[in-house]
Coordinates of C-alpha atoms in Angstrom, one line a residue:
X1 CA 38.5 -2.0 62.5
X2 CA 40.6 -2.3 65.5
X3 CA 44.6 -1.6 65.3
X4 CA 46.6 -2.1 67.9
X5 CA 50.2 -3.7 69.4
X6 CA 50.4 -7.3 70.5
X7 CA 52.9 -8.1 73.5
X8 CA 56.0 -10.2 72.1
X9 CA 54.1 -10.0 68.3
X10 CA 55.8 -11.6 65.7
X11 CA 54.9 -8.9 63.8
X12 CA 58.5 -7.7 64.6
X13 CA 59.9 -9.5 62.3
X14 CA 58.8 -8.1 59.2
X15 CA 60.5 -4.9 59.9
X16 CA 62.6 -6.1 57.0
X17 CA 59.5 -5.9 54.7
X18 CA 59.2 -1.9 55.0
X19 CA 58.8 -0.8 51.5
X20 CA 57.6 -4.2 50.1
X21 CA 54.7 -5.4 52.2
X22 CA 53.2 -3.4 54.9
X23 CA 51.9 -5.1 58.6
X24 CA 49.2 -4.0 61.7
X25 CA 47.1 -5.8 63.3
X26 CA 43.4 -6.1 63.1
X27 CA 41.4 -7.1 65.9
X28 CA 44.7 -8.9 67.0
X29 CA 45.0 -10.8 64.1
X30 CA 48.6 -10.1 62.4
X31 CA 47.5 -8.6 58.8
X32 CA 50.1 -8.1 55.8
X33 CA 48.9 -6.1 53.1
X34 CA 50.4 -4.8 49.7
X35 CA 48.8 -3.6 46.5
X36 CA 47.9 -5.0 43.1
X37 CA 45.6 -3.7 40.5
X38 CA 41.7 -4.7 40.4
X39 CA 40.1 -7.2 42.9
X40 CA 41.2 -7.8 46.1
X41 CA 42.2 -11.3 47.0
X42 CA 42.5 -11.6 50.5
X43 CA 43.2 -14.9 52.9
X44 CA 42.6 -15.8 56.8
X45 CA 45.2 -18.2 57.8
X46 CA 44.9 -20.3 61.2
X47 CA 48.1 -22.5 62.2
X48 CA 46.0 -25.8 62.6
X49 CA 45.6 -28.7 60.2
X50 CA 45.5 -32.3 59.6
X51 CA 48.8 -33.0 61.3
X52 CA 47.5 -31.5 64.6
X53 CA 44.6 -34.0 64.6
X54 CA 44.4 -37.9 66.1
X55 CA 43.2 -40.8 63.9
X56 CA 39.8 -40.6 65.9
X57 CA 39.5 -37.2 65.7
X58 CA 40.9 -37.2 61.8
X59 CA 38.9 -34.4 59.8
X60 CA 38.2 -32.3 62.7
X61 CA 39.6 -29.0 61.2
X62 CA 38.0 -29.8 57.8
X63 CA 34.9 -30.3 59.6
X64 CA 35.0 -26.7 61.2
X65 CA 36.3 -25.2 57.7
X66 CA 32.7 -26.5 56.2
X67 CA 30.7 -25.3 58.9
X68 CA 32.6 -21.9 58.8
X69 CA 31.7 -21.6 55.4
X70 CA 28.1 -22.9 55.1
X71 CA 26.2 -19.8 55.4
X72 CA 27.7 -18.2 52.3
X73 CA 25.7 -20.5 50.5
X74 CA 25.5 -20.0 46.9
X75 CA 27.1 -16.5 47.5
X76 CA 28.5 -15.4 43.4
X77 CA 32.0 -14.9 45.6
X78 CA 35.0 -16.4 44.4
X79 CA 36.2 -18.1 47.6
X80 CA 37.2 -21.2 49.0
X81 CA 38.7 -23.0 52.2
X82 CA 41.1 -25.4 52.3
X83 CA 42.7 -27.9 55.0
X84 CA 46.6 -28.4 54.7
X85 CA 48.9 -30.4 57.4
X86 CA 49.8 -27.6 59.1
X87 CA 47.2 -25.0 58.2
X88 CA 43.6 -23.9 57.3
X89 CA 43.0 -21.1 54.9
X90 CA 39.9 -19.0 53.9
X91 CA 40.1 -17.4 50.9
X92 CA 38.1 -15.0 48.5
X93 CA 38.9 -12.8 45.7
X94 CA 36.5 -10.1 45.0
X95 CA 35.6 -6.2 45.6
X96 CA 36.1 -4.6 48.9
X97 CA 32.7 -4.8 49.8
X98 CA 32.7 -8.6 49.0
X99 CA 35.9 -9.4 50.6
X100 CA 34.5 -7.9 54.1
X101 CA 31.6 -9.4 53.6
X102 CA 33.0 -13.0 53.5
X103 CA 35.9 -12.5 56.1
X104 CA 33.0 -11.2 58.7
X105 CA 30.8 -14.2 57.6
X106 CA 33.7 -16.8 58.4
X107 CA 34.6 -15.4 61.8
X108 CA 31.1 -15.1 62.7
X109 CA 30.7 -18.3 62.0
X110 CA 33.9 -19.7 63.8
X111 CA 32.3 -17.4 66.9
X112 CA 29.2 -19.6 66.7
X113 CA 29.2 -22.3 64.2
X114 CA 26.0 -23.9 63.3
X115 CA 25.8 -27.2 65.0
X116 CA 22.3 -28.2 63.4
X117 CA 24.5 -28.8 60.0
X118 CA 27.0 -31.1 61.9
X119 CA 25.6 -34.6 60.5
X120 CA 25.3 -33.0 57.2
X121 CA 28.8 -32.0 56.7
X122 CA 30.1 -34.8 58.0
X123 CA 28.1 -37.2 55.1
X124 CA 29.8 -34.3 52.9
X125 CA 33.1 -34.9 53.9
X126 CA 32.9 -38.7 53.9
X127 CA 31.0 -38.6 50.2
X128 CA 34.0 -35.5 49.1
X129 CA 36.8 -38.8 50.3
X130 CA 34.7 -41.4 48.5
X131 CA 35.1 -39.2 45.1
X132 CA 38.9 -39.0 45.1
X133 CA 40.9 -41.5 43.1
X134 CA 44.4 -43.1 44.0
X135 CA 47.8 -42.0 43.1
X136 CA 51.4 -43.3 43.7
X137 CA 52.8 -41.4 46.5
X138 CA 49.8 -42.4 49.0
X139 CA 51.8 -44.6 51.0
X140 CA 54.4 -42.2 52.0
X141 CA 53.5 -40.2 54.9
X142 CA 52.1 -43.3 56.5
X143 CA 55.6 -45.3 56.0
X144 CA 57.6 -42.3 57.2
X145 CA 55.3 -41.0 60.2
X146 CA 52.6 -44.0 61.2
X147 CA 49.2 -43.5 62.0
X148 CA 49.6 -40.1 64.0
X149 CA 50.9 -36.4 63.3
X150 CA 52.1 -35.8 59.6
X151 CA 51.0 -39.6 58.6
X152 CA 47.5 -38.7 59.2
X153 CA 47.6 -37.1 55.4
X154 CA 47.1 -40.9 54.2
X155 CA 44.0 -41.9 56.5
X156 CA 40.2 -42.0 56.0
X157 CA 38.7 -38.9 58.3
X158 CA 37.6 -41.1 61.2
X159 CA 36.4 -38.5 63.2
X160 CA 33.3 -37.6 59.9
X161 CA 32.2 -41.3 62.1
X162 CA 31.9 -40.2 65.8
X163 CA 32.7 -36.7 66.6
X164 CA 30.4 -34.6 68.4
X165 CA 29.1 -31.3 68.9
X166 CA 31.2 -30.3 71.7
X167 CA 34.3 -31.7 70.5
X168 CA 33.6 -29.6 67.5
X169 CA 33.1 -26.4 69.2
X170 CA 36.0 -27.2 71.6
X171 CA 38.4 -27.4 68.6
X172 CA 37.3 -24.1 66.9
X173 CA 37.3 -22.3 70.4
X174 CA 40.9 -23.3 70.8
X175 CA 42.5 -23.6 67.3
X176 CA 40.2 -21.0 65.6
X177 CA 41.2 -17.8 67.8
X178 CA 42.9 -14.7 66.5
X179 CA 46.1 -15.5 68.6
X180 CA 46.9 -18.1 66.1
X181 CA 45.8 -16.8 62.6
X182 CA 47.3 -14.2 60.1
X183 CA 45.5 -12.4 57.6
X184 CA 46.8 -11.1 53.9
X185 CA 45.1 -8.6 51.5
X186 CA 46.0 -7.7 48.2
X187 CA 45.4 -3.8 49.0
X188 CA 47.2 -0.9 49.9
X189 CA 45.1 -0.7 53.0
X190 CA 43.1 -2.6 55.2
X191 CA 39.0 -2.2 54.3
X192 CA 36.8 -0.5 56.4
X193 CA 33.9 -2.3 58.1
X194 CA 35.7 -5.7 59.4
X195 CA 34.7 -7.5 61.8
X196 CA 37.1 -10.5 63.0
X197 CA 36.5 -10.8 66.5
X198 CA 37.5 -14.2 67.6
X199 CA 38.5 -15.3 71.0
X200 CA 42.0 -15.1 72.4
X201 CA 44.1 -17.9 72.2
X202 CA 47.8 -18.9 71.9
X203 CA 49.8 -19.7 68.7
X204 CA 50.1 -23.4 68.2
X205 CA 53.8 -24.5 67.3
X206 CA 54.1 -27.1 64.5
X207 CA 53.2 -30.5 65.6
X208 CA 56.5 -32.8 66.5
X209 CA 57.1 -35.4 64.0
X210 CA 56.9 -39.0 64.5
X211 CA 58.9 -41.9 63.2
X212 CA 57.8 -45.1 61.5
X213 CA 61.2 -45.9 60.1
X214 CA 63.8 -47.4 62.3
X215 CA 66.4 -47.3 59.4
X216 CA 67.1 -44.9 56.5
X217 CA 67.7 -45.0 53.6
X218 CA 64.9 -47.0 53.4
X219 CA 63.2 -48.7 50.7
X220 CA 59.1 -50.2 50.4
X221 CA 57.4 -52.0 47.3
X222 CA 54.9 -50.2 45.5
X223 CA 52.6 -49.9 42.7
X224 CA 54.2 -51.1 39.2
X225 CA 54.6 -48.2 36.8
X226 CA 55.7 -45.6 39.8
X227 CA 58.8 -44.8 41.4
X228 CA 59.1 -42.4 44.1
X229 CA 61.5 -41.0 46.5
X230 CA 60.6 -38.8 49.6
X231 CA 62.8 -37.2 52.1
X232 CA 63.0 -34.7 55.1
X233 CA 65.8 -32.0 55.1
X234 CA 66.3 -29.2 56.9
X235 CA 64.5 -25.9 55.2
X236 CA 67.2 -23.9 53.5
X237 CA 67.9 -21.8 50.1
X238 CA 70.6 -24.8 49.2
X239 CA 67.7 -27.5 49.6
X240 CA 65.5 -25.6 47.2
X241 CA 67.9 -25.1 44.2
X242 CA 68.9 -29.2 45.0
X243 CA 65.3 -29.7 44.3
X244 CA 65.4 -27.8 40.9
X245 CA 69.1 -29.4 40.3
X246 CA 67.5 -33.6 41.0
X247 CA 64.3 -32.4 39.0
X248 CA 66.3 -31.6 35.8
X249 CA 68.9 -34.3 36.5
X250 CA 65.8 -36.9 36.6
X251 CA 64.7 -35.3 33.2
X252 CA 67.5 -35.3 31.7
X253 CA 68.5 -39.1 32.2
X254 CA 65.4 -40.7 33.3
X255 CA 63.4 -39.6 30.0
X256 CA 65.5 -37.7 27.3
X257 CA 68.8 -40.1 27.9
X258 CA 67.4 -43.6 28.6
X259 CA 63.6 -43.4 27.3
X260 CA 62.5 -45.0 30.5
X261 CA 60.2 -42.2 32.0
X262 CA 57.3 -40.0 30.6
X263 CA 57.3 -38.0 34.0
X264 CA 60.4 -37.2 35.8
X265 CA 60.4 -34.3 38.2
X266 CA 61.1 -33.2 41.8
X267 CA 59.7 -31.1 44.3
X268 CA 60.3 -29.4 47.7
X269 CA 57.7 -28.0 50.0
X270 CA 57.9 -26.8 53.8
X271 CA 56.6 -29.3 56.6
X272 CA 57.2 -27.1 59.6
X273 CA 59.3 -24.1 60.6
X274 CA 62.8 -26.1 59.8
X275 CA 62.2 -28.8 57.9
X276 CA 60.7 -29.4 54.5
X277 CA 60.3 -32.2 52.4
X278 CA 61.8 -33.2 49.3
X279 CA 59.7 -35.4 46.5
X280 CA 61.0 -36.8 43.5
X281 CA 58.7 -39.2 41.0
X282 CA 59.0 -41.1 38.1
X283 CA 57.1 -42.8 35.7
X284 CA 57.8 -46.0 33.6
X285 CA 56.3 -49.0 31.7
X286 CA 56.3 -52.1 33.2
X287 CA 59.5 -53.3 30.9
X288 CA 61.3 -50.6 31.9
X289 CA 61.0 -49.6 35.4
X290 CA 63.7 -51.9 36.4
X291 CA 66.3 -49.5 34.3
X292 CA 63.9 -46.5 35.5
X293 CA 65.1 -47.4 39.7
X294 CA 68.7 -48.1 38.5
X295 CA 68.7 -44.5 36.4
X296 CA 67.3 -42.8 39.2
X297 CA 69.7 -44.1 41.6
X298 CA 72.5 -43.6 39.5
X299 CA 71.2 -39.8 39.2
X300 CA 71.2 -39.7 43.0
X301 CA 74.5 -40.9 43.3
X302 CA 76.2 -38.6 41.0
X303 CA 74.7 -35.7 43.1
X304 CA 75.5 -36.9 46.3
X305 CA 79.3 -37.3 44.6
X306 CA 79.2 -33.7 44.0
X307 CA 79.4 -33.9 39.9
X308 CA 77.4 -31.4 39.3
X309 CA 77.8 -29.1 36.0
X310 CA 78.2 -25.8 36.7
X311 CA 75.4 -25.3 33.9
X312 CA 73.1 -27.1 35.7
X313 CA 73.6 -25.0 38.8
X314 CA 73.3 -22.0 36.7
X315 CA 69.7 -23.1 35.3
X316 CA 68.5 -23.7 38.4
X317 CA 69.3 -20.3 40.0
X318 CA 67.7 -18.8 36.8
X319 CA 64.4 -20.6 37.1
X320 CA 64.4 -19.7 40.6
X321 CA 65.3 -16.1 40.3
X322 CA 62.7 -15.4 37.6
X323 CA 60.4 -15.6 40.4
X324 CA 61.0 -12.6 41.3
X325 CA 60.0 -10.7 37.8
X326 CA 56.4 -10.3 38.5
X327 CA 54.9 -7.4 38.6
X328 CA 53.1 -6.2 42.3
X329 CA 56.0 -8.3 43.9
X330 CA 55.0 -7.3 47.1
X331 CA 51.4 -8.6 46.6
X332 CA 52.5 -11.8 45.3
X333 CA 54.7 -12.6 48.2
X334 CA 52.0 -12.1 50.7
X335 CA 50.5 -15.6 51.0
X336 CA 54.4 -17.2 51.4
X337 CA 55.1 -14.0 54.2
X338 CA 51.6 -15.2 56.1
X339 CA 52.5 -18.6 56.0
X340 CA 55.9 -18.2 57.6
X341 CA 54.8 -15.7 59.7
X342 CA 52.1 -18.4 60.9
X343 CA 54.6 -21.1 61.5
X344 CA 57.4 -19.1 63.0
X345 CA 60.1 -19.7 59.6
X346 CA 62.4 -16.8 59.0
X347 CA 61.5 -13.9 56.7
X348 CA 63.4 -12.9 53.8
X349 CA 63.5 -9.5 51.5
X350 CA 63.5 -10.7 48.3
X351 CA 67.1 -9.2 47.8
X352 CA 68.5 -11.4 50.6
X353 CA 66.8 -14.3 48.9
X354 CA 68.8 -13.5 45.5
X355 CA 72.1 -12.7 47.6
X356 CA 71.4 -16.5 48.8
X357 CA 70.1 -18.3 45.8
X358 CA 73.6 -16.5 44.1
X359 CA 75.5 -18.0 46.8
X360 CA 74.2 -21.5 46.9
X361 CA 77.7 -23.7 45.4
X362 CA 78.4 -26.7 44.0
X363 CA 79.5 -28.0 47.5
X364 CA 76.3 -26.9 49.3
X365 CA 74.5 -29.2 46.9
X366 CA 76.5 -32.1 47.5
X367 CA 75.5 -32.1 50.9
X368 CA 71.8 -31.3 50.6
X369 CA 72.2 -34.2 48.0
X370 CA 73.6 -36.5 51.1
X371 CA 71.1 -35.3 53.3
X372 CA 68.2 -36.2 51.6
X373 CA 69.3 -39.4 50.4
X374 CA 70.4 -40.4 54.2
X375 CA 66.7 -39.7 55.4
X376 CA 65.2 -41.0 52.3
X377 CA 62.4 -43.4 51.4
X378 CA 61.8 -45.0 48.1
X379 CA 59.0 -47.0 46.8
X380 CA 60.2 -49.0 44.0
X381 CA 58.1 -51.3 41.7
X382 CA 58.1 -54.8 41.4
X383 CA 61.6 -55.5 42.6
X384 CA 63.9 -55.0 46.0
X385 CA 66.7 -52.3 46.3
X386 CA 69.1 -53.5 49.2
X387 CA 71.6 -53.4 45.8
X388 CA 71.5 -49.7 46.4
X389 CA 72.0 -49.6 50.1
X390 CA 68.5 -49.0 51.3
X391 CA 67.2 -51.0 54.1
X392 CA 63.7 -52.9 53.5
X393 CA 61.0 -50.7 55.5
X394 CA 59.4 -52.7 58.4
X395 CA 57.0 -55.0 57.3
X396 CA 56.4 -56.8 60.5
X397 CA 56.4 -56.0 64.2
X398 CA 59.9 -56.3 66.5
X399 CA 57.7 -58.7 68.8
X400 CA 54.4 -60.5 69.5
X401 CA 52.5 -60.7 72.4
X402 CA 50.9 -63.6 74.6
X403 CA 47.3 -64.4 75.3
X404 CA 44.7 -66.9 74.2
X405 CA 45.1 -68.0 70.4
X406 CA 42.8 -68.2 67.7
X407 CA 43.3 -69.8 64.4
X408 CA 42.2 -68.5 61.6
X409 CA 39.3 -70.7 59.5
X410 CA 40.7 -69.8 56.2
X411 CA 44.3 -70.4 56.6
X412 CA 46.3 -72.9 59.2
X413 CA 49.6 -70.5 58.9
X414 CA 47.7 -67.7 60.3
X415 CA 46.6 -67.5 64.1
X416 CA 45.3 -64.1 66.2
X417 CA 46.5 -63.8 69.5
X418 CA 44.6 -61.7 72.0
X419 CA 46.6 -60.9 75.1
X420 CA 46.2 -58.4 78.3
X421 CA 48.9 -55.7 76.4
X422 CA 47.9 -56.3 73.1
X423 CA 47.0 -58.2 70.0
X424 CA 49.4 -60.1 67.7
X425 CA 48.5 -62.0 63.9
X426 CA 51.2 -64.5 63.6
X427 CA 51.4 -64.8 59.6
X428 CA 53.8 -67.1 57.7
X429 CA 55.9 -63.6 57.3
X430 CA 56.2 -62.7 60.5
X431 CA 54.1 -60.7 63.2
X432 CA 52.0 -57.6 63.3
X433 CA 51.3 -56.6 66.5
X434 CA 49.2 -53.4 67.9
X435 CA 49.8 -52.8 71.7
X436 CA 46.9 -51.0 73.4
X437 CA 49.4 -48.2 74.8
X438 CA 50.3 -47.6 71.2
X439 CA 46.7 -47.8 69.8
X440 CA 46.1 -44.7 67.5
X441 CA 42.5 -46.2 67.1
X442 CA 40.2 -48.8 67.5
X443 CA 36.5 -48.8 65.2
X444 CA 34.1 -51.2 66.6
X445 CA 31.0 -52.6 65.2
X446 CA 28.1 -53.7 66.5
X447 CA 28.5 -57.3 65.3
X448 CA 31.5 -57.8 67.4
X449 CA 34.2 -56.7 64.7
X450 CA 37.2 -54.8 65.9
X451 CA 39.8 -52.9 63.7
X452 CA 43.1 -51.8 65.9
X453 CA 45.7 -49.3 64.0
X454 CA 49.2 -48.8 65.9
X455 CA 50.6 -45.3 66.5
X456 CA 53.2 -47.3 64.0
X457 CA 50.7 -47.4 61.3
X458 CA 50.5 -51.3 61.5
X459 CA 46.7 -52.7 61.9
X460 CA 44.7 -55.9 62.5
X461 CA 41.0 -56.5 62.3
X462 CA 39.6 -59.0 64.4
X463 CA 36.7 -60.5 62.7
X464 CA 35.0 -63.2 64.9
X465 CA 33.3 -64.7 62.0
X466 CA 36.6 -65.6 60.5
X467 CA 38.7 -66.9 64.1
X468 CA 37.9 -69.6 65.7
X469 CA 36.5 -68.9 69.8
X470 CA 36.7 -65.2 69.4
X471 CA 33.6 -65.0 71.7
X472 CA 32.2 -61.7 73.5
X473 CA 34.1 -62.4 76.3
X474 CA 37.3 -62.4 74.1
X475 CA 36.4 -58.9 72.1
X476 CA 35.6 -57.5 75.8
X477 CA 39.1 -57.8 76.9
X478 CA 40.0 -55.5 73.7
X479 CA 36.7 -53.0 74.5
X480 CA 38.2 -52.9 78.3
X481 CA 41.8 -52.2 77.5
X482 CA 41.9 -49.8 74.6
X483 CA 41.7 -45.6 75.7
X484 CA 38.2 -44.6 75.1
X485 CA 39.9 -42.0 73.4
X486 CA 40.7 -44.3 71.0
X487 CA 37.6 -45.8 70.2
X488 CA 35.6 -45.1 66.9
X489 CA 32.1 -46.7 66.9
X490 CA 30.8 -47.8 63.4
X491 CA 27.4 -48.6 62.2
X492 CA 25.8 -51.6 62.2
X493 CA 26.7 -53.8 58.9
X494 CA 24.3 -55.4 56.6
X495 CA 24.6 -59.3 57.1
X496 CA 25.8 -59.9 53.8
X497 CA 28.6 -57.7 54.8
X498 CA 29.9 -59.7 57.7
X499 CA 32.9 -61.4 56.2
X500 CA 32.3 -65.4 56.2
X501 CA 35.5 -67.8 55.9
X502 CA 36.6 -69.2 52.5
X503 CA 37.1 -72.4 50.9
X504 CA 40.4 -73.4 51.8
X505 CA 42.4 -73.9 48.9
X506 CA 46.0 -74.4 48.3
X507 CA 47.8 -70.8 48.8
X508 CA 49.4 -68.8 46.1
X509 CA 52.9 -68.4 46.7
X510 CA 53.0 -64.3 48.0
X511 CA 55.5 -62.0 47.3
X512 CA 57.1 -59.9 50.2
X513 CA 54.8 -57.0 49.2
X514 CA 51.8 -59.0 49.5
X515 CA 52.7 -60.4 53.0
X516 CA 53.8 -56.8 54.3
X517 CA 50.0 -55.6 52.9
X518 CA 47.9 -58.4 54.1
X519 CA 49.6 -59.8 56.7
X520 CA 47.7 -63.2 56.0
X521 CA 44.9 -62.3 54.1
X522 CA 42.9 -58.9 55.4
X523 CA 44.2 -58.8 58.6
X524 CA 47.1 -56.4 59.4
X525 CA 49.7 -54.4 57.7
X526 CA 50.6 -50.8 56.9
X527 CA 47.4 -48.9 55.4
X528 CA 47.7 -48.1 51.9
X529 CA 46.1 -44.4 50.9
X530 CA 45.1 -42.8 48.0
X531 CA 46.5 -39.5 46.4
X532 CA 44.4 -37.4 43.9
X533 CA 44.8 -34.5 41.6
X534 CA 41.8 -32.6 41.5
X535 CA 40.2 -31.8 37.9
X536 CA 37.3 -29.9 39.0
X537 CA 38.8 -26.8 39.0
X538 CA 36.1 -24.2 37.8
X539 CA 35.0 -24.1 41.4
X540 CA 38.9 -24.3 42.7
X541 CA 40.3 -21.3 40.8
X542 CA 40.5 -18.9 43.5
X543 CA 42.8 -21.3 45.9
X544 CA 44.7 -22.3 43.0
X545 CA 45.5 -18.5 42.4
X546 CA 46.7 -18.2 46.0
X547 CA 48.7 -21.3 45.8
X548 CA 50.6 -19.9 42.8
X549 CA 51.2 -16.6 44.0
X550 CA 53.1 -18.7 46.9
X551 CA 55.2 -21.3 44.4
X552 CA 58.7 -20.6 45.0
X553 CA 58.3 -16.7 45.3
X554 CA 59.7 -16.2 49.3
X555 CA 62.6 -18.6 49.1
X556 CA 62.2 -21.2 46.6
X557 CA 60.1 -24.0 48.0
X558 CA 58.6 -21.8 51.0
X559 CA 56.4 -20.6 48.8
X560 CA 55.2 -24.0 47.8
X561 CA 54.0 -24.8 51.4
X562 CA 50.9 -23.4 50.4
X563 CA 50.7 -25.0 47.4
X564 CA 52.1 -28.4 49.0
X565 CA 49.3 -27.8 51.4
X566 CA 46.1 -27.1 48.9
X567 CA 47.8 -30.5 47.0
X568 CA 47.3 -32.1 50.3
X569 CA 43.9 -30.6 50.6
X570 CA 42.7 -32.7 47.3
X571 CA 45.5 -35.2 46.5
X572 CA 47.3 -35.8 50.2
X573 CA 44.4 -35.4 52.2
X574 CA 42.6 -38.8 51.5
X575 CA 43.1 -41.3 53.7
X576 CA 44.2 -45.0 52.9
X577 CA 41.1 -47.2 53.2
X578 CA 39.7 -50.5 53.3
X579 CA 42.7 -52.0 52.0
X580 CA 42.7 -55.0 54.7
X581 CA 39.6 -56.9 54.0
X582 CA 38.4 -59.8 55.0
X583 CA 36.3 -60.9 52.5
X584 CA 34.1 -57.5 52.7
X585 CA 35.2 -54.5 54.1
X586 CA 35.7 -53.9 57.9
X587 CA 36.5 -50.1 57.5
X588 CA 34.5 -46.9 57.3
X589 CA 33.2 -46.7 53.5

């Protein structure tokens, strides 16, 4: 073990923790430790995650994680890895020798990834993605951020199709470095025998957020039976307390009083050093979902007006303060402190945080409620929401491109336009455009099919069999214009999977939501993703143990960062796939 100081080390920020958590460096990695009886829990976290990738490289961090753990094989260790939006965590629970073996193995693998496993691990990740289910919150990151940054949690890991060994190796060498890492251990000392040698690098800041919402508050149409609200608020103790108050208000109004919902809850989770995501959810039977939407809007309006009972505030405070009533508090705080150190967020002692919780007043909650509503995105079932002062999230592009016209062979009202600056699909509802200089990714098939996704999340599938005169020369225009870094080759499809025009029939009336999602049948629109709650906890309990340690202990909601990150590993990671189909799938399975 090597312990030394680093220049301008972030450990200086931990001076307030003396007596609660001790800190040092191990082979240049900032290290936090605090004692807890029994087995040791250790975590090695890196400041890199899904949001640092691009759509064509999506999954590269997850792939490095899998490769780093391969050599541990069928070990009896309780270990796992998790890739979240902004960090990757390698976690283990065991005795001192087991912890040393695990951490040394991970770092050795990161120094020399087993590239002979690359294609196999890609296949495993695709299988893992295919085994996940759907969930009502899957669209929200995409609609807010588009097909980049924090929006990538709504997308397939396209990189599992085309990433090369050089790309993966470079990612590991530059992101999985000692200067981009933090280690924590529930022990009274750093174990002997650790070899955490990693290349030097730099601490990467959290990704800058993008925006696909020109106006907020906004709404979109979602699935029947589900109401979802998200907003981005400044990280603060007041915002964390507000999430508790909001969750209690929704439960009381929508379940206990109205009987509209069974689940009605709210959550606060950190996004980066300065901002957090506020999420609220309520379910409802189809015959009661309009009432649930009305009840949700009314509950939020009450909080925005500051009509908050002192008892509501006291109850929320009490719940948050109870999170400090745990044995071995220093050990329980470790994951949260490690993530705050990793992302550059402020670090408070329990006493400082208790004081902040006690200082939150009703006026503070009112201000958070207004901030949350003003930046909100509400997904409503089966109805519009302009009546609540919300603006529809854009379902179509503001403009199109000029170029050659290619009429749909299925619908006289749909035309594909291939131009020199981009591609537009003209539909009865409006135009959907992907410009080449703002193309997040273009998948290609040997049969000529191309699928373009814009950075704003809009998507157009170009199927030569479904549009007139889409010749090889016109496809070549796309291939020349889209930047090479955005191109993702896909394998050939069986002949029966290449879509063919349907017989023309009188079109059924289309709702605005259908128009937005299909853009004229399988050609364009924002992608819908899939969230999942993982039930196979037998192999994942060590990861969940760490998230529970984090959840709410160091600043309510800051601790939820790890919980949210692992949840993203399980139900925010899975990308939206195959929504826009032209008879048969045109995107990777």
